[in-house]
């Protein structure tokens, strides 16, 4: 974000503050940025958004990184001035190739990005959300053009990108302060639509809903689907939380939940207004990232919220199930032991099983920086008792002294453990690829390939059960809904990752978007990517 905390600034300029070493948690990472050939190309970038996606179709996650390019030259040290966004191809040998001849290279104010197959041809497009201004008073280049650069949609043409922003309808000049972008199929026509979140730092912020009309053409249907024009936010989370087989969505900062209706529209869940309300401590205390995930393995999607504040009071809301069609979210932050305030900003959040023990952990994009080594803040799930998980941080929370605006996860090396790419904002620090080196345990990745539903299976519900016990709630080992773009300014692979602990065989049930069909896969072996075809 644009505001630099005093702690973050000191860390960036003076190096790490004295802090305790991480505590043993079973979740460990190795910094492989330089080894992966990602350090030098991104040196000096004021990074703020990024996404993983397989744009060349080789089955490996590739990477896009974008940043703000409208600041004075001195703020980009060690670079001499603004650093353009960058696209990297995963070579499959632990290194990445910087793809230079591509329209993905641009000077803008990138605040979010996502790869998504918007025309169902098996090749994901790239949507880059730029936090533009209507006009600029700057005279220097590229700063002046970067400040007014609108959001961009790039068509994937056999692994090469073509800029179709102008003709697509998804990047109008009226769309200015874009932050997060979420692909979802709200009308269940098999084509992914786009929800683009605007922040409140312009006179009339407006979150926009773009319907996919086919052939990579989009139409603004914000009014048609019943959404008010005053929705502002930072991140976003999308999932079916009212069990009608249609996507719902939550927008942090304004902290508003919108539920789908039978007529293909949305209505605000005003019944939960008080539960989800946020009372800021000051003018920079902003709910920022959000993720719907089943943290207690009961088959209901809960909500985890991260806060962009130097007094980050992050939140966990358990979903107790439906009452009159409304998900009953309950603030259990204290009970699950996440109530200690983090003393640096926590923009991004993801709920993932980083140690593959079968229990989903919570990652916040705060970190501990000691002698140049970064340890991301991960609350390890230590088990569920009386319906509530217990989380333990991997270092004393009070010692957090750094943060990253975005930090999407992906298994970049295909070893079954989720890695992190932390996108750096501060001068004299750098973005980091952290390879997960936690002890090996069993795992399973699930991909869904649609025919009548969208090709990437976004919105599909994936449940994993103990072997021979498919469909039995007491045997549920994990539940997810396939999504991408959740958290803040980050894009993930459209894959459901499950840690299985010691389970060598499991049963899998996939419910297609819209509830069109249920596909059972009994006796699935661990340690593989399972592709479920419609």
mmCIF file of C-alpha atoms in Angstrom, residues 196-391:
data_model
loop_
_atom_site.group_PDB
_atom_site.id
_atom_site.type_symbol
_atom_site.label_atom_id
_atom_site.label_comp_id
_atom_site.label_asym_id
_atom_site.label_seq_id
_atom_site.Cartn_x
_atom_site.Cartn_y
_atom_site.Cartn_z
ATOM 1 C CA UNK A 196 -13.045 -5.856 -9.683
ATOM 2 C CA UNK A 197 -12.742 -4.121 -6.298
ATOM 3 C CA UNK A 198 -12.020 -0.374 -6.094
ATOM 4 C CA UNK A 199 -10.622 1.260 -2.965
ATOM 5 C CA UNK A 200 -12.116 4.291 -1.221
ATOM 6 C CA UNK A 201 -9.272 6.672 -2.040
ATOM 7 C CA UNK A 202 -11.118 8.410 -4.864
ATOM 8 C CA UNK A 203 -14.274 10.551 -4.597
ATOM 9 C CA UNK A 204 -16.720 7.874 -5.813
ATOM 10 C CA UNK A 205 -15.271 4.358 -5.481
ATOM 11 C CA UNK A 206 -17.231 1.671 -7.274
ATOM 12 C CA UNK A 207 -16.722 -2.054 -7.290
ATOM 13 C CA UNK A 208 -17.638 -3.323 -10.757
ATOM 14 C CA UNK A 209 -19.155 -6.616 -11.852
ATOM 15 C CA UNK A 210 -18.247 -7.610 -15.419
ATOM 16 C CA UNK A 211 -20.302 -10.359 -17.075
ATOM 17 C CA UNK A 212 -18.463 -12.571 -19.548
ATOM 18 C CA UNK A 213 -20.442 -12.386 -22.788
ATOM 19 C CA UNK A 214 -18.149 -14.818 -24.593
ATOM 20 C CA UNK A 215 -15.221 -14.328 -26.970
ATOM 21 C CA UNK A 216 -13.422 -12.305 -24.281
ATOM 22 C CA UNK A 217 -16.070 -9.589 -24.297
ATOM 23 C CA UNK A 218 -17.353 -8.232 -20.995
ATOM 24 C CA UNK A 219 -20.283 -6.049 -19.956
ATOM 25 C CA UNK A 220 -20.786 -4.018 -16.789
ATOM 26 C CA UNK A 221 -23.767 -5.599 -15.022
ATOM 27 C CA UNK A 222 -23.229 -4.093 -11.570
ATOM 28 C CA UNK A 223 -26.729 -2.616 -11.430
ATOM 29 C CA UNK A 224 -28.354 -5.616 -13.110
ATOM 30 C CA UNK A 225 -27.142 -8.014 -10.421
ATOM 31 C CA UNK A 226 -28.432 -5.754 -7.675
ATOM 32 C CA UNK A 227 -25.162 -4.418 -6.327
ATOM 33 C CA UNK A 228 -25.019 -0.904 -4.873
ATOM 34 C CA UNK A 229 -22.523 1.505 -6.381
ATOM 35 C CA UNK A 230 -20.841 2.384 -3.106
ATOM 36 C CA UNK A 231 -18.953 -0.867 -2.463
ATOM 37 C CA UNK A 232 -15.298 -0.151 -1.778
ATOM 38 C CA UNK A 233 -12.599 -2.439 -0.523
ATOM 39 C CA UNK A 234 -9.094 -3.799 -0.782
ATOM 40 C CA UNK A 235 -9.039 -7.593 -1.059
ATOM 41 C CA UNK A 236 -11.873 -10.041 -1.617
ATOM 42 C CA UNK A 237 -13.030 -13.603 -1.025
ATOM 43 C CA UNK A 238 -15.502 -15.604 -3.113
ATOM 44 C CA UNK A 239 -17.264 -18.867 -2.226
ATOM 45 C CA UNK A 240 -20.713 -20.386 -1.874
ATOM 46 C CA UNK A 241 -21.445 -19.773 1.803
ATOM 47 C CA UNK A 242 -25.260 -19.870 1.635
ATOM 48 C CA UNK A 243 -25.347 -23.351 0.040
ATOM 49 C CA UNK A 244 -27.337 -22.444 -3.063
ATOM 50 C CA UNK A 245 -24.517 -23.570 -5.409
ATOM 51 C CA UNK A 246 -23.861 -19.998 -6.542
ATOM 52 C CA UNK A 247 -20.884 -17.820 -5.546
ATOM 53 C CA UNK A 248 -21.157 -15.259 -2.765
ATOM 54 C CA UNK A 249 -18.472 -12.689 -1.948
ATOM 55 C CA UNK A 250 -17.022 -10.656 0.911
ATOM 56 C CA UNK A 251 -15.269 -7.290 0.518
ATOM 57 C CA UNK A 252 -12.938 -6.267 3.365
ATOM 58 C CA UNK A 253 -12.478 -2.626 4.416
ATOM 59 C CA UNK A 254 -16.152 -1.906 3.902
ATOM 60 C CA UNK A 255 -16.627 -5.404 5.418
ATOM 61 C CA UNK A 256 -19.717 -6.292 3.436
ATOM 62 C CA UNK A 257 -20.960 -9.767 2.572
ATOM 63 C CA UNK A 258 -23.115 -10.270 -0.520
ATOM 64 C CA UNK A 259 -25.158 -13.434 -0.980
ATOM 65 C CA UNK A 260 -26.448 -14.826 -4.255
ATOM 66 C CA UNK A 261 -30.177 -15.088 -4.837
ATOM 67 C CA UNK A 262 -32.290 -17.498 -6.877
ATOM 68 C CA UNK A 263 -32.822 -14.936 -9.626
ATOM 69 C CA UNK A 264 -29.088 -14.621 -10.323
ATOM 70 C CA UNK A 265 -28.586 -11.439 -8.355
ATOM 71 C CA UNK A 266 -26.985 -10.521 -5.046
ATOM 72 C CA UNK A 267 -28.230 -9.064 -1.826
ATOM 73 C CA UNK A 268 -26.240 -7.729 1.093
ATOM 74 C CA UNK A 269 -26.312 -9.907 4.221
ATOM 75 C CA UNK A 270 -27.388 -7.083 6.499
ATOM 76 C CA UNK A 271 -28.214 -9.681 9.159
ATOM 77 C CA UNK A 272 -24.452 -10.040 9.698
ATOM 78 C CA UNK A 273 -23.647 -6.345 9.645
ATOM 79 C CA UNK A 274 -22.941 -6.136 13.368
ATOM 80 C CA UNK A 275 -20.949 -9.380 13.454
ATOM 81 C CA UNK A 276 -18.661 -8.297 10.606
ATOM 82 C CA UNK A 277 -18.501 -4.597 11.524
ATOM 83 C CA UNK A 278 -15.073 -3.034 12.018
ATOM 84 C CA UNK A 279 -14.309 -0.264 14.500
ATOM 85 C CA UNK A 280 -11.008 1.303 13.355
ATOM 86 C CA UNK A 281 -8.441 2.538 15.850
ATOM 87 C CA UNK A 282 -7.354 5.288 13.455
ATOM 88 C CA UNK A 283 -7.550 6.419 9.842
ATOM 89 C CA UNK A 284 -5.174 3.701 8.646
ATOM 90 C CA UNK A 285 -6.751 0.728 10.412
ATOM 91 C CA UNK A 286 -8.116 -1.144 7.395
ATOM 92 C CA UNK A 287 -9.411 -4.697 6.986
ATOM 93 C CA UNK A 288 -7.552 -5.771 3.862
ATOM 94 C CA UNK A 289 -7.353 -9.457 2.906
ATOM 95 C CA UNK A 290 -9.984 -12.180 3.202
ATOM 96 C CA UNK A 291 -10.200 -15.932 2.611
ATOM 97 C CA UNK A 292 -13.092 -18.364 2.912
ATOM 98 C CA UNK A 293 -11.711 -21.680 4.198
ATOM 99 C CA UNK A 294 -12.754 -24.564 6.424
ATOM 100 C CA UNK A 295 -10.386 -24.115 9.367
ATOM 101 C CA UNK A 296 -12.061 -26.701 11.630
ATOM 102 C CA UNK A 297 -12.882 -29.371 9.010
ATOM 103 C CA UNK A 298 -16.639 -29.406 9.564
ATOM 104 C CA UNK A 299 -17.571 -28.842 5.917
ATOM 105 C CA UNK A 300 -18.525 -25.180 6.411
ATOM 106 C CA UNK A 301 -16.396 -22.393 4.946
ATOM 107 C CA UNK A 302 -15.183 -20.005 7.632
ATOM 108 C CA UNK A 303 -13.810 -16.487 7.109
ATOM 109 C CA UNK A 304 -10.315 -15.238 7.987
ATOM 110 C CA UNK A 305 -9.635 -11.508 7.785
ATOM 111 C CA UNK A 306 -6.243 -9.735 7.730
ATOM 112 C CA UNK A 307 -5.692 -6.109 8.721
ATOM 113 C CA UNK A 308 -3.571 -3.452 7.010
ATOM 114 C CA UNK A 309 -2.513 -1.628 10.176
ATOM 115 C CA UNK A 310 0.559 -1.335 12.370
ATOM 116 C CA UNK A 311 -1.797 -2.626 15.057
ATOM 117 C CA UNK A 312 -3.112 -5.559 13.043
ATOM 118 C CA UNK A 313 -6.045 -7.108 14.913
ATOM 119 C CA UNK A 314 -6.630 -10.012 12.548
ATOM 120 C CA UNK A 315 -9.900 -11.924 12.750
ATOM 121 C CA UNK A 316 -11.260 -15.474 12.479
ATOM 122 C CA UNK A 317 -14.996 -16.064 12.018
ATOM 123 C CA UNK A 318 -16.285 -19.623 12.381
ATOM 124 C CA UNK A 319 -19.258 -20.595 10.225
ATOM 125 C CA UNK A 320 -21.772 -22.388 12.440
ATOM 126 C CA UNK A 321 -23.992 -23.309 9.498
ATOM 127 C CA UNK A 322 -27.129 -21.829 7.975
ATOM 128 C CA UNK A 323 -30.086 -20.213 9.661
ATOM 129 C CA UNK A 324 -32.882 -19.089 7.341
ATOM 130 C CA UNK A 325 -30.389 -19.241 4.475
ATOM 131 C CA UNK A 326 -27.815 -17.029 6.206
ATOM 132 C CA UNK A 327 -24.373 -18.382 7.182
ATOM 133 C CA UNK A 328 -23.931 -17.888 10.914
ATOM 134 C CA UNK A 329 -20.460 -16.401 11.239
ATOM 135 C CA UNK A 330 -19.128 -15.996 14.775
ATOM 136 C CA UNK A 331 -15.997 -14.132 15.869
ATOM 137 C CA UNK A 332 -13.764 -16.707 17.567
ATOM 138 C CA UNK A 333 -10.460 -14.863 17.220
ATOM 139 C CA UNK A 334 -9.732 -15.045 20.930
ATOM 140 C CA UNK A 335 -10.820 -18.662 21.315
ATOM 141 C CA UNK A 336 -8.546 -19.876 18.498
ATOM 142 C CA UNK A 337 -5.654 -17.836 19.949
ATOM 143 C CA UNK A 338 -5.202 -15.301 17.159
ATOM 144 C CA UNK A 339 -6.089 -12.269 19.244
ATOM 145 C CA UNK A 340 -2.561 -10.977 19.891
ATOM 146 C CA UNK A 341 -2.055 -7.775 17.893
ATOM 147 C CA UNK A 342 0.606 -7.967 15.192
ATOM 148 C CA UNK A 343 2.802 -4.810 15.320
ATOM 149 C CA UNK A 344 3.159 -4.532 11.523
ATOM 150 C CA UNK A 345 0.688 -4.530 8.664
ATOM 151 C CA UNK A 346 -0.843 -7.837 7.551
ATOM 152 C CA UNK A 347 -2.266 -7.100 4.081
ATOM 153 C CA UNK A 348 -2.528 -10.616 2.616
ATOM 154 C CA UNK A 349 -3.937 -13.817 4.106
ATOM 155 C CA UNK A 350 -4.197 -17.429 2.993
ATOM 156 C CA UNK A 351 -5.425 -20.547 4.747
ATOM 157 C CA UNK A 352 -3.310 -23.480 3.535
ATOM 158 C CA UNK A 353 -1.854 -26.664 4.972
ATOM 159 C CA UNK A 354 1.820 -25.752 4.840
ATOM 160 C CA UNK A 355 3.104 -28.767 6.795
ATOM 161 C CA UNK A 356 0.738 -31.292 5.156
ATOM 162 C CA UNK A 357 -0.423 -32.657 8.502
ATOM 163 C CA UNK A 358 -4.063 -32.489 7.436
ATOM 164 C CA UNK A 359 -4.882 -29.316 9.373
ATOM 165 C CA UNK A 360 -5.154 -25.963 7.542
ATOM 166 C CA UNK A 361 -2.788 -23.250 8.798
ATOM 167 C CA UNK A 362 -3.188 -19.456 8.565
ATOM 168 C CA UNK A 363 -0.546 -17.374 6.780
ATOM 169 C CA UNK A 364 -0.391 -13.599 7.183
ATOM 170 C CA UNK A 365 1.981 -11.500 5.045
ATOM 171 C CA UNK A 366 3.794 -10.123 8.091
ATOM 172 C CA UNK A 367 7.258 -11.506 8.753
ATOM 173 C CA UNK A 368 10.288 -11.681 11.014
ATOM 174 C CA UNK A 369 13.471 -10.248 9.461
ATOM 175 C CA UNK A 370 16.693 -11.292 11.229
ATOM 176 C CA UNK A 371 20.131 -10.864 9.644
ATOM 177 C CA UNK A 372 18.597 -10.722 6.189
ATOM 178 C CA UNK A 373 16.539 -13.913 6.703
ATOM 179 C CA UNK A 374 12.760 -13.732 6.343
ATOM 180 C CA UNK A 375 10.366 -15.941 8.285
ATOM 181 C CA UNK A 376 6.725 -15.495 7.176
ATOM 182 C CA UNK A 377 4.097 -15.370 9.913
ATOM 183 C CA UNK A 378 2.237 -18.672 9.906
ATOM 184 C CA UNK A 379 -0.159 -19.774 12.606
ATOM 185 C CA UNK A 380 0.105 -23.569 12.724
ATOM 186 C CA UNK A 381 -3.134 -25.462 13.299
ATOM 187 C CA UNK A 382 -2.530 -27.735 16.285
ATOM 188 C CA UNK A 383 -5.867 -29.509 16.223
ATOM 189 C CA UNK A 384 -9.593 -29.027 16.750
ATOM 190 C CA UNK A 385 -11.376 -29.335 20.097
ATOM 191 C CA UNK A 386 -15.087 -28.712 20.606
ATOM 192 C CA UNK A 387 -15.355 -27.446 17.054
ATOM 193 C CA UNK A 388 -12.597 -24.841 17.354
ATOM 194 C CA UNK A 389 -9.018 -25.090 16.098
ATOM 195 C CA UNK A 390 -6.031 -23.904 18.090
ATOM 196 C CA UNK A 391 -3.370 -21.893 16.262
#
